[in-house]
Coordinates of C-alpha atoms in Angstrom, one line a residue:
Chain A
X1419 CA -30.0 -6.1 5.2
X1420 CA -27.5 -5.5 2.4
X1421 CA -24.1 -7.1 2.1
X1422 CA -20.9 -5.0 2.7
X1423 CA -20.7 -4.7 -1.1
X1424 CA -24.0 -2.8 -1.2
X1425 CA -23.0 -0.3 1.4
X1426 CA -21.3 3.1 0.6
X1427 CA -17.5 3.1 0.3
X1428 CA -17.2 5.1 3.5
X1429 CA -19.1 2.7 5.7
X1430 CA -17.2 -0.3 4.2
X1431 CA -13.9 1.5 4.7
X1432 CA -14.7 2.3 8.4
X1433 CA -15.7 -1.3 9.0
X1434 CA -12.6 -2.8 7.6
X1435 CA -10.3 -0.3 9.3
X1436 CA -12.0 -1.0 12.7
X1437 CA -11.7 -4.7 12.4
X1438 CA -8.1 -4.7 11.2
X1439 CA -7.0 -1.8 13.4
X1440 CA -8.3 -3.4 16.6
X1441 CA -6.7 -6.8 15.7
X1442 CA -3.4 -5.2 15.1
X1443 CA -3.6 -3.1 18.3
X1444 CA -4.4 -5.9 20.7
X1445 CA -1.6 -8.3 21.3
X1446 CA -4.0 -11.0 22.5
X1447 CA -4.4 -14.6 21.6
X1448 CA -8.2 -14.6 21.8
X1449 CA -8.6 -11.5 19.7
X1450 CA -6.3 -12.8 17.0
X1451 CA -8.1 -16.1 17.0
X1452 CA -11.5 -14.5 16.6
X1453 CA -10.1 -12.3 13.8
X1454 CA -8.5 -15.2 11.9
X1455 CA -11.7 -17.3 12.2
X1456 CA -14.0 -14.6 10.8
X1457 CA -11.5 -13.4 8.2
X1458 CA -11.2 -16.8 6.7
X1459 CA -15.0 -17.4 7.0
X1460 CA -15.8 -14.1 5.3
X1461 CA -13.2 -14.8 2.6
X1462 CA -15.1 -18.0 1.7
X1463 CA -18.6 -16.7 2.2
X1464 CA -17.9 -13.6 0.1
X1465 CA -15.9 -15.6 -2.4
X1466 CA -13.0 -13.2 -2.4
X1467 CA -10.8 -15.4 -4.5
X1468 CA -10.5 -18.8 -6.2
X1469 CA -7.6 -21.1 -6.3
X1470 CA -5.5 -22.5 -3.5
X1471 CA -2.3 -20.6 -4.1
X1472 CA -3.1 -17.9 -1.6
X1473 CA -4.1 -20.4 1.1
X1474 CA -0.9 -22.3 0.6
X1475 CA 1.0 -19.1 0.9
X1476 CA -0.9 -18.1 4.0
X1477 CA -0.3 -21.5 5.6
X1478 CA 3.4 -21.5 4.9
X1479 CA 3.7 -18.0 6.2
X1480 CA 1.8 -18.9 9.3
X1481 CA 3.9 -22.0 10.0
X1482 CA 7.2 -20.1 9.4
X1483 CA 6.3 -17.3 11.8
X1484 CA 5.2 -19.7 14.5
X1485 CA 8.4 -21.6 14.1
X1486 CA 10.7 -18.5 14.1
X1487 CA 9.5 -16.8 17.3
X1488 CA 10.7 -19.3 20.0
X1489 CA 14.2 -19.1 18.6
X1490 CA 14.4 -15.4 19.2
X1491 CA 12.5 -15.0 22.5
X1492 CA 13.5 -17.2 25.4
X1493 CA 11.4 -15.5 28.1
X1494 CA 8.6 -17.6 29.7
X1495 CA 8.5 -20.0 32.5
X1496 CA 7.5 -23.3 30.9
X1497 CA 10.4 -24.8 29.1
X1498 CA 9.4 -27.3 26.5
X1499 CA 12.9 -28.4 25.4
X1500 CA 16.4 -27.1 25.1
X1501 CA 17.9 -26.6 21.7
X1502 CA 21.6 -26.0 21.9
X1503 CA 22.0 -23.5 24.7
X1504 CA 18.6 -21.9 24.2
X1505 CA 15.4 -23.0 25.9
X1506 CA 12.3 -23.2 23.8
X1507 CA 9.4 -22.1 25.9
X1508 CA 5.6 -22.7 25.6
X1509 CA 5.0 -19.0 26.2
X1510 CA 7.1 -18.0 23.2
X1511 CA 5.4 -20.6 21.0
X1512 CA 2.0 -19.3 22.0
X1513 CA 3.1 -15.7 21.4
X1514 CA 4.3 -16.8 17.9
X1515 CA 0.9 -18.4 17.2
X1516 CA -0.9 -15.2 18.3
X1517 CA 1.4 -12.9 16.2
X1518 CA 1.1 -15.1 13.1
X1519 CA -2.7 -15.4 13.5
X1520 CA -2.9 -11.6 13.6
X1521 CA -0.7 -11.3 10.5
X1522 CA -2.5 -14.0 8.5
X1523 CA -5.9 -12.7 9.4
X1524 CA -4.9 -9.2 8.3
X1525 CA -3.9 -10.8 5.0
X1526 CA -7.3 -12.4 4.6
X1527 CA -9.2 -9.2 5.6
X1528 CA -7.2 -7.2 3.0
X1529 CA -7.9 -9.8 0.3
X1530 CA -11.6 -9.1 0.9
X1531 CA -10.9 -5.4 1.2
X1532 CA -9.2 -5.3 -2.2
X1533 CA -12.2 -7.1 -3.8
X1534 CA -14.8 -4.9 -2.2
X1535 CA -13.1 -1.5 -2.3
X1536 CA -12.7 -1.3 -6.0
X1537 CA -11.0 1.6 -7.7
X1538 CA -14.2 3.6 -8.2
X1539 CA -15.1 3.3 -4.5
X1540 CA -11.7 4.4 -3.4
X1541 CA -11.9 7.3 -5.9
X1542 CA -15.1 8.5 -4.4
X1543 CA -13.6 8.2 -0.9
X1544 CA -10.5 10.2 -2.0
X1545 CA -12.7 12.7 -3.7
X1546 CA -14.1 13.8 -0.4
X1547 CA -10.7 14.4 1.0
X1548 CA -8.8 15.8 -2.0
X1549 CA -10.5 16.2 -5.3
X1550 CA -7.2 16.9 -7.0
X1551 CA -5.6 13.7 -5.7
X1552 CA -8.7 11.8 -6.7
X1553 CA -8.5 13.3 -10.2
X1554 CA -4.9 12.1 -10.5
X1555 CA -5.8 8.7 -9.1
X1556 CA -8.6 8.3 -11.7
X1557 CA -6.3 9.3 -14.5
X1558 CA -3.7 6.8 -13.5
X1559 CA -6.3 4.1 -13.2
X1560 CA -7.5 4.9 -16.7
X1561 CA -3.9 5.2 -18.2
X1562 CA -2.7 1.8 -17.0
X1563 CA -4.8 -0.4 -19.4
X1564 CA -4.4 2.2 -22.2
X1565 CA -0.6 2.0 -21.9
X1566 CA -0.6 -1.7 -21.5
X1567 CA -2.4 -2.1 -24.8
X1568 CA -0.3 0.5 -26.5
X1569 CA 2.9 -1.2 -25.3
X1570 CA 1.7 -4.5 -26.7
X1571 CA 1.3 -2.8 -30.1
X1572 CA 4.8 -1.3 -30.0
X1573 CA 6.1 -4.7 -28.9
X1574 CA 4.5 -6.4 -31.9
X1575 CA 5.9 -3.9 -34.3
X1576 CA 9.4 -4.3 -32.8
X1577 CA 9.1 -8.0 -33.1
X1578 CA 8.2 -7.8 -36.8
X1579 CA 11.2 -5.6 -37.3
X1580 CA 13.4 -8.4 -35.9
X1581 CA 14.0 -7.4 -32.3
X1582 CA 14.6 -10.0 -29.7
X1583 CA 16.7 -13.1 -29.7
X1584 CA 14.9 -15.7 -27.7
X1585 CA 17.8 -16.8 -25.5
X1586 CA 19.5 -13.6 -24.6
X1587 CA 18.8 -11.8 -21.4
X1588 CA 20.7 -8.6 -22.2
X1589 CA 18.9 -8.4 -25.6
X1590 CA 15.5 -8.9 -23.9
X1591 CA 16.1 -6.2 -21.4
X1592 CA 17.3 -3.8 -24.1
X1593 CA 14.3 -4.5 -26.3
X1594 CA 12.0 -4.2 -23.3
X1595 CA 13.5 -0.7 -22.6
X1596 CA 13.1 0.3 -26.2
X1597 CA 9.5 -0.8 -26.3
X1598 CA 9.0 1.1 -23.1
X1599 CA 10.6 4.2 -24.4
X1600 CA 8.4 4.1 -27.5
X1601 CA 5.3 3.7 -25.4
X1602 CA 6.5 6.5 -23.1
X1603 CA 7.0 8.9 -26.0
X1604 CA 3.5 8.3 -27.2
X1605 CA 2.0 8.4 -23.7
X1606 CA 3.6 11.8 -22.8
X1607 CA 2.5 13.4 -26.1
X1608 CA -1.0 12.0 -25.5
X1609 CA -0.9 13.3 -22.0
X1610 CA -0.3 16.9 -23.3
X1611 CA -3.3 16.5 -25.6
X1612 CA -5.4 15.4 -22.6
X1613 CA -4.2 18.3 -20.5
X1614 CA -5.0 20.8 -23.3
X1615 CA -8.4 19.3 -23.6
X1616 CA -8.9 19.7 -19.8
X1617 CA -7.8 23.3 -19.9
X1618 CA -10.1 24.0 -22.8
X1619 CA -13.0 22.7 -20.8
X1620 CA -12.2 25.0 -18.0
X1621 CA -9.9 23.0 -15.6
X1622 CA -8.6 25.2 -12.9
X1623 CA -11.2 28.0 -13.3
X1624 CA -13.4 27.0 -10.5
X1625 CA -13.5 24.8 -7.4
X1626 CA -13.1 21.2 -8.3
X1627 CA -15.7 18.7 -7.3
X1628 CA -15.7 15.0 -7.8
X1629 CA -18.5 12.8 -9.1
X1630 CA -19.5 9.9 -7.0
X1631 CA -21.9 7.1 -7.9
X1632 CA -22.3 6.2 -4.2
X1633 CA -24.7 8.0 -2.0
X1634 CA -25.0 7.4 1.7
X1635 CA -28.4 6.0 2.7
X1636 CA -30.0 5.1 6.0
X1637 CA -28.5 1.6 6.1
X1638 CA -25.0 3.1 5.6
X1639 CA -25.4 5.2 8.7
X1640 CA -26.7 2.2 10.6
X1641 CA -23.6 0.2 9.7
X1642 CA -21.3 3.1 10.6
X1643 CA -23.1 3.6 13.9
X1644 CA -23.0 -0.2 14.7
X1645 CA -19.3 -0.4 13.8
X1646 CA -18.4 2.6 15.9
X1647 CA -20.4 1.4 18.9
X1648 CA -18.9 -2.0 18.8
X1649 CA -15.4 -0.5 18.3
X1650 CA -15.9 1.9 21.2
X1651 CA -17.1 -0.9 23.5
X1652 CA -14.1 -3.1 22.5
X1653 CA -11.6 -0.2 23.0
X1654 CA -13.1 0.6 26.4
X1655 CA -12.8 -3.1 27.3
X1656 CA -9.2 -3.3 26.0
X1657 CA -8.1 -0.1 27.8
X1658 CA -9.8 -0.6 31.1
X1659 CA -9.6 -4.4 31.6
X1660 CA -6.6 -6.6 32.3
X1661 CA -4.3 -7.3 29.4
X1662 CA -3.6 -10.7 28.0
X1663 CA -0.1 -11.4 29.1
X1664 CA 2.3 -13.9 27.5
X1665 CA 5.4 -13.5 29.7
X1666 CA 6.5 -14.9 32.1
X1667 CA 3.3 -16.9 32.3
X1668 CA 0.2 -17.0 30.1
X1669 CA -2.6 -15.1 31.9
X1670 CA -6.0 -15.1 30.2
X1671 CA -7.8 -12.0 31.5
X1672 CA -11.2 -12.4 33.1
X1673 CA -13.7 -9.9 34.5
X1674 CA -16.4 -7.7 32.9
X1675 CA -14.1 -5.6 30.8
X1676 CA -12.4 -8.6 29.1
X1677 CA -15.8 -10.2 28.4
X1678 CA -16.9 -6.8 26.9
X1679 CA -13.9 -6.7 24.6
X1680 CA -14.2 -10.3 23.4
X1681 CA -18.0 -10.2 22.8
X1682 CA -17.9 -6.8 21.1
X1683 CA -15.0 -7.8 18.9
X1684 CA -16.7 -11.1 17.9
X1685 CA -19.8 -9.2 17.0
X1686 CA -17.8 -6.7 15.0
X1687 CA -16.0 -9.4 13.1
X1688 CA -19.2 -11.4 12.5
X1689 CA -21.1 -8.4 11.1
X1690 CA -19.6 -8.7 7.6
X1691 CA -20.4 -12.5 7.4
X1692 CA -23.9 -12.0 8.8
X1693 CA -24.7 -9.2 6.3
X1694 CA -23.4 -11.3 3.4
X1695 CA -25.3 -14.4 4.4
X1696 CA -28.5 -12.5 5.1
X1697 CA -28.4 -10.9 1.7
X1698 CA -27.9 -14.2 0.0
X1699 CA -30.8 -15.7 1.9
X1700 CA -33.0 -12.8 0.9
X1701 CA -32.1 -13.3 -2.7
X1702 CA -32.9 -17.0 -2.5
X1703 CA -36.2 -16.2 -0.8
X1704 CA -37.2 -13.6 -3.4
X1705 CA -36.2 -15.9 -6.3
X1706 CA -38.2 -18.7 -4.8
X1707 CA -41.3 -16.6 -5.0
X1708 CA -41.1 -15.9 -8.7
Chain B
X1008 CA -2.8 24.0 5.8
X1009 CA -0.9 27.2 6.1
X1010 CA 1.0 28.2 2.9
X1011 CA 4.6 29.0 3.6
X1012 CA 5.9 31.8 1.4
X1013 CA 9.6 31.2 1.7
X1014 CA 10.7 28.6 -0.8
X1015 CA 13.8 27.5 1.3
X1016 CA 11.7 27.1 4.4
X1017 CA 9.2 25.0 2.5
X1018 CA 11.9 22.7 1.1
X1019 CA 13.4 22.4 4.6
X1020 CA 10.0 21.4 6.1
X1021 CA 9.4 18.9 3.4
X1022 CA 12.6 17.1 4.2
X1023 CA 12.5 17.7 8.0
X1024 CA 9.0 16.3 8.4
X1025 CA 9.5 12.8 7.2
X1026 CA 13.0 12.5 8.5
X1027 CA 13.1 14.1 11.9
X1028 CA 9.6 14.8 13.1
X1029 CA 8.2 11.4 12.2
X1030 CA 11.0 9.3 13.8
X1031 CA 10.6 11.5 16.9
X1032 CA 6.9 10.7 17.0
X1033 CA 7.7 7.0 16.5
X1034 CA 10.1 7.0 19.4
X1035 CA 7.7 8.9 21.6
X1036 CA 4.9 6.5 20.7
X1037 CA 7.1 3.5 21.4
X1038 CA 7.9 4.9 24.9
X1039 CA 4.3 5.7 25.6
X1040 CA 3.0 2.3 24.6
X1041 CA 5.9 0.4 26.2
X1042 CA 7.5 -0.8 23.0
X1043 CA 4.7 -3.1 21.9
X1044 CA 2.7 -0.9 19.5
X1045 CA 5.3 0.1 16.9
X1046 CA 3.1 -1.0 14.0
X1047 CA 0.3 1.3 15.0
X1048 CA 2.5 4.2 15.6
X1049 CA 4.4 3.9 12.4
X1050 CA 1.3 3.2 10.3
X1051 CA -0.4 6.2 11.8
X1052 CA 2.6 8.4 11.1
X1053 CA 3.1 7.3 7.6
X1054 CA -0.6 7.8 6.8
X1055 CA -0.3 11.2 8.4
X1056 CA 2.7 12.1 6.3
X1057 CA 0.9 11.2 3.2
X1058 CA -2.2 13.2 4.2
X1059 CA 0.0 16.2 5.1
X1060 CA 1.7 16.1 1.7
X1061 CA -1.6 15.7 -0.3
X1062 CA -3.4 18.4 1.6
X1063 CA -0.5 20.8 0.8
X1064 CA -0.7 19.8 -2.8
X1065 CA -4.4 20.3 -2.9
X1066 CA -4.0 23.9 -1.8
X1067 CA -1.5 24.8 -4.5
X1068 CA -2.4 25.8 -8.1
X1069 CA -0.8 23.3 -10.4
X1070 CA -1.2 23.5 -14.2
X1071 CA -3.2 20.8 -15.9
X1072 CA -0.2 19.8 -18.1
X1073 CA 2.0 19.2 -15.1
X1074 CA -0.6 17.1 -13.4
X1075 CA -1.3 14.9 -16.4
X1076 CA 2.4 14.4 -17.1
X1077 CA 2.9 13.2 -13.5
X1078 CA 0.0 10.8 -13.9
X1079 CA 1.5 9.5 -17.2
X1080 CA 4.8 8.8 -15.4
X1081 CA 3.0 7.0 -12.6
X1082 CA 1.0 4.9 -15.1
X1083 CA 4.1 4.0 -17.0
X1084 CA 5.8 2.9 -13.9
X1085 CA 2.9 0.5 -13.1
X1086 CA 2.8 -0.8 -16.7
X1087 CA 6.5 -1.5 -16.3
X1088 CA 5.9 -3.4 -13.1
X1089 CA 4.1 -6.0 -15.2
X1090 CA 7.4 -6.9 -16.8
X1091 CA 8.4 -10.0 -14.9
X1092 CA 11.4 -10.0 -12.5
X1093 CA 12.3 -6.3 -12.9
X1094 CA 10.6 -3.5 -11.0
X1095 CA 11.2 -0.1 -12.7
X1096 CA 8.9 1.8 -10.4
X1097 CA 11.7 3.3 -8.3
X1098 CA 13.7 4.2 -11.4
X1099 CA 10.8 5.9 -13.1
X1100 CA 9.9 7.7 -9.9
X1101 CA 13.4 8.9 -9.6
X1102 CA 13.5 10.1 -13.3
X1103 CA 10.2 11.9 -12.7
X1104 CA 11.7 13.6 -9.6
X1105 CA 14.9 14.5 -11.5
X1106 CA 13.2 16.1 -14.4
X1107 CA 10.0 17.4 -13.0
X1108 CA 10.9 18.2 -9.4
X1109 CA 10.5 16.6 -6.0
X1110 CA 6.8 17.1 -5.7
X1111 CA 6.0 15.4 -9.0
X1112 CA 8.4 12.7 -7.9
X1113 CA 6.6 12.2 -4.7
X1114 CA 3.2 12.0 -6.4
X1115 CA 4.5 9.7 -9.0
X1116 CA 5.9 7.2 -6.4
X1117 CA 2.9 7.4 -4.1
X1118 CA 0.3 7.1 -6.9
X1119 CA 2.1 4.2 -8.6
X1120 CA 2.3 2.3 -5.3
X1121 CA -1.4 2.9 -4.6
X1122 CA -2.7 1.9 -8.0
X1123 CA -0.4 -1.0 -8.6
X1124 CA -1.6 -2.5 -5.4
X1125 CA -5.1 -2.8 -7.0
X1126 CA -3.4 -5.5 -9.1
X1127 CA -1.1 -7.0 -6.5
X1128 CA -3.4 -6.7 -3.5
X1129 CA -3.6 -4.0 -0.8
X1130 CA -2.3 -4.5 2.7
X1131 CA -1.2 -2.6 5.7
X1132 CA 2.0 -2.1 3.7
X1133 CA 0.4 0.1 1.1
X1134 CA 1.0 3.4 3.0
X1135 CA 4.6 2.3 3.7
X1136 CA 5.2 1.7 0.0
X1137 CA 3.6 4.9 -0.9
X1138 CA 5.8 6.8 1.5
X1139 CA 9.0 5.0 0.6
X1140 CA 8.6 5.4 -3.2
X1141 CA 7.4 9.0 -2.7
X1142 CA 10.5 9.8 -0.7
X1143 CA 12.7 8.4 -3.4
X1144 CA 11.0 10.8 -5.8
X1145 CA 11.6 13.7 -3.4
X1146 CA 15.3 12.9 -3.0
X1147 CA 15.7 12.6 -6.7
X1148 CA 14.2 16.0 -7.1
X1149 CA 16.6 17.5 -4.5
X1150 CA 19.6 15.9 -6.1
X1151 CA 18.5 16.5 -9.7
X1152 CA 21.6 18.4 -10.8
X1153 CA 24.3 15.8 -10.0
X1154 CA 22.0 13.0 -11.1
X1155 CA 21.4 14.6 -14.5
X1156 CA 25.1 15.1 -15.2
X1157 CA 26.9 12.1 -13.8
X1158 CA 26.4 8.4 -14.5
X1159 CA 28.3 7.5 -11.4
X1160 CA 26.0 9.5 -9.2
X1161 CA 23.1 7.9 -10.9
X1162 CA 24.5 4.4 -10.1
X1163 CA 25.1 5.3 -6.5
X1164 CA 21.6 6.7 -6.2
X1165 CA 20.1 3.5 -7.6
X1166 CA 22.0 1.4 -5.2
X1167 CA 21.1 3.5 -2.2
X1168 CA 17.4 3.8 -3.0
X1169 CA 17.2 0.1 -3.7
X1170 CA 18.7 -0.6 -0.3
X1171 CA 16.6 2.1 1.3
X1172 CA 13.4 0.6 0.0
X1173 CA 14.3 -2.9 0.9
X1174 CA 15.4 -2.0 4.4
X1175 CA 12.3 0.1 5.1
X1176 CA 10.1 -2.8 4.0
X1177 CA 12.0 -5.2 6.2
X1178 CA 11.4 -2.9 9.2
X1179 CA 7.8 -3.2 8.4
X1180 CA 7.9 -7.0 8.0
X1181 CA 9.5 -7.4 11.5
X1182 CA 7.2 -4.9 13.2
X1183 CA 4.2 -6.5 11.6
X1184 CA 5.1 -9.9 13.1
X1185 CA 5.5 -8.5 16.6
X1186 CA 7.5 -6.1 18.6
X1187 CA 10.7 -4.8 16.9
X1188 CA 13.7 -6.8 17.7
X1189 CA 17.1 -6.2 16.3
X1190 CA 18.1 -9.9 15.8
X1191 CA 14.8 -10.6 14.0
X1192 CA 15.4 -7.5 11.9
X1193 CA 18.8 -9.0 10.9
X1194 CA 17.2 -12.3 10.1
X1195 CA 14.6 -10.6 7.9
X1196 CA 17.3 -8.7 6.1
X1197 CA 19.2 -11.9 5.5
X1198 CA 16.1 -13.7 4.1
X1199 CA 15.3 -10.7 1.9
X1200 CA 18.8 -10.6 0.3
X1201 CA 17.7 -11.9 -3.1
X1202 CA 14.9 -9.3 -3.2
X1203 CA 17.3 -6.6 -2.1
X1204 CA 19.7 -7.5 -4.8
X1205 CA 17.0 -7.6 -7.3
X1206 CA 15.8 -4.1 -6.3
X1207 CA 19.3 -2.7 -6.4
X1208 CA 20.1 -4.3 -9.8
X1209 CA 16.9 -3.3 -11.4
X1210 CA 17.2 0.2 -10.1
X1211 CA 20.6 0.7 -11.5
X1212 CA 19.8 -1.0 -14.8
X1213 CA 16.6 0.9 -15.4
X1214 CA 18.1 4.2 -14.3
X1215 CA 20.9 3.8 -16.7
X1216 CA 18.7 2.5 -19.5
X1217 CA 15.8 4.8 -19.2
X1218 CA 17.2 8.1 -17.8
X1219 CA 18.4 9.3 -21.2
X1220 CA 15.4 8.4 -23.4
X1221 CA 12.7 9.3 -20.9
X1222 CA 14.7 12.4 -19.7
X1223 CA 15.0 13.6 -23.2
X1224 CA 11.3 13.3 -23.7
X1225 CA 10.5 15.1 -20.5
X1226 CA 13.0 17.9 -21.4
X1227 CA 11.4 18.2 -24.8
X1228 CA 8.0 18.5 -23.2
X1229 CA 9.3 21.3 -21.0
X1230 CA 10.8 23.2 -24.0
X1231 CA 7.9 22.7 -26.4
X1232 CA 4.9 23.0 -24.0
X1233 CA 6.4 24.5 -20.9
X1234 CA 5.2 21.8 -18.5

């Protein structure tokens, strides 16, 4: 089995959207807990980022959102304590926990998504839908580092000419704008050259196709099918079963449909981690044989 | 997508869709789902609006020069986003809209939101940013005549779009955290005041600083190369 990275962009995209979409659609403490658990687990297993800054941000965000909710909603039957005139209820706290678990888990999923769905993968996805938009996207992606380098050169030249006083905000903004304007002049002129070169090579004469490095193989279809089956099962469970309810009392749904929803969603969330771990294990095994 | 021949009808649709049809869908969705699924409805609608626009663009014949110049403007906006504190994306999108028309403005805003999030991280907010910045470009294109000629109009436009962007993103923040609730929305607006002020100030400053130099360059391209 390959990791999510080794799959085609389409299957990885469908996978992420299913996991995130279902989590955002179900207002359910158990679903959001499953999602948070596996999103954090996958973040670490995949190695989506180093440094603790993001985790601190996520933790503060989580705490803030949990704290805020009970002060706005006063529904619920179990009053914990009364603050001023407003009762703070257990149900509102639990609801806040669920909502912030959802939000934070989506943050973690998207961290991994940004790492896995690189520009070229997104380009090949966009190319299926709109070759022209994909062309523009690829040009912008290429122009950004080009212009950044160019603007550094312009900036250096301006500095040598004596622009910038170190402690003057107005001066800094004006010089920034001047450097920017210089870069823009060069960039636009360069763009015209690019466009003429495109036209000379026959842009616009035929139907545009887009090149993609990624080809769908058998394992991609397997992953797509697996994702869709798990998603369908979970959606059926969510639609037909009882709903998790927060107000006026917390009711955890039971019954076959709820169990279907929770098991299928757990399986869906766990797929990415399992794929990643199994690929690592296979690498280790193959290396040990050398 | 069916091509609409009448220019006026096309412009009308382009404004009517995001501003009347989409809110109507949002309200209908909110009623259907009992007011708990706003996030989904709005996310679906904003993605739909983007797809609609792009598919319309795909069908049209656009010259290579126009496409490249729009891309250059989007890339410049992203490079400008690296400057700490100030965010010139909205200003450059507006300038692109003023001088190259609403469609170029929309593409410039949407593309720069999409690509700059490769650096800042994608999230469910990406389609929202694309749509919000894209709409700023469309409006700049619609209002291009007064914006070209009057500094006061430019300032007002900068303030309004800064507020617009910030308020739209606040709606998103609140809905993301749960069902939409007006008191929470007010709280979100209050905590976002420094950001809002920064958006407004940087919009106005960059519009005033960059409109003339960048606008002259774009006009020159139009005269010299017929973009």
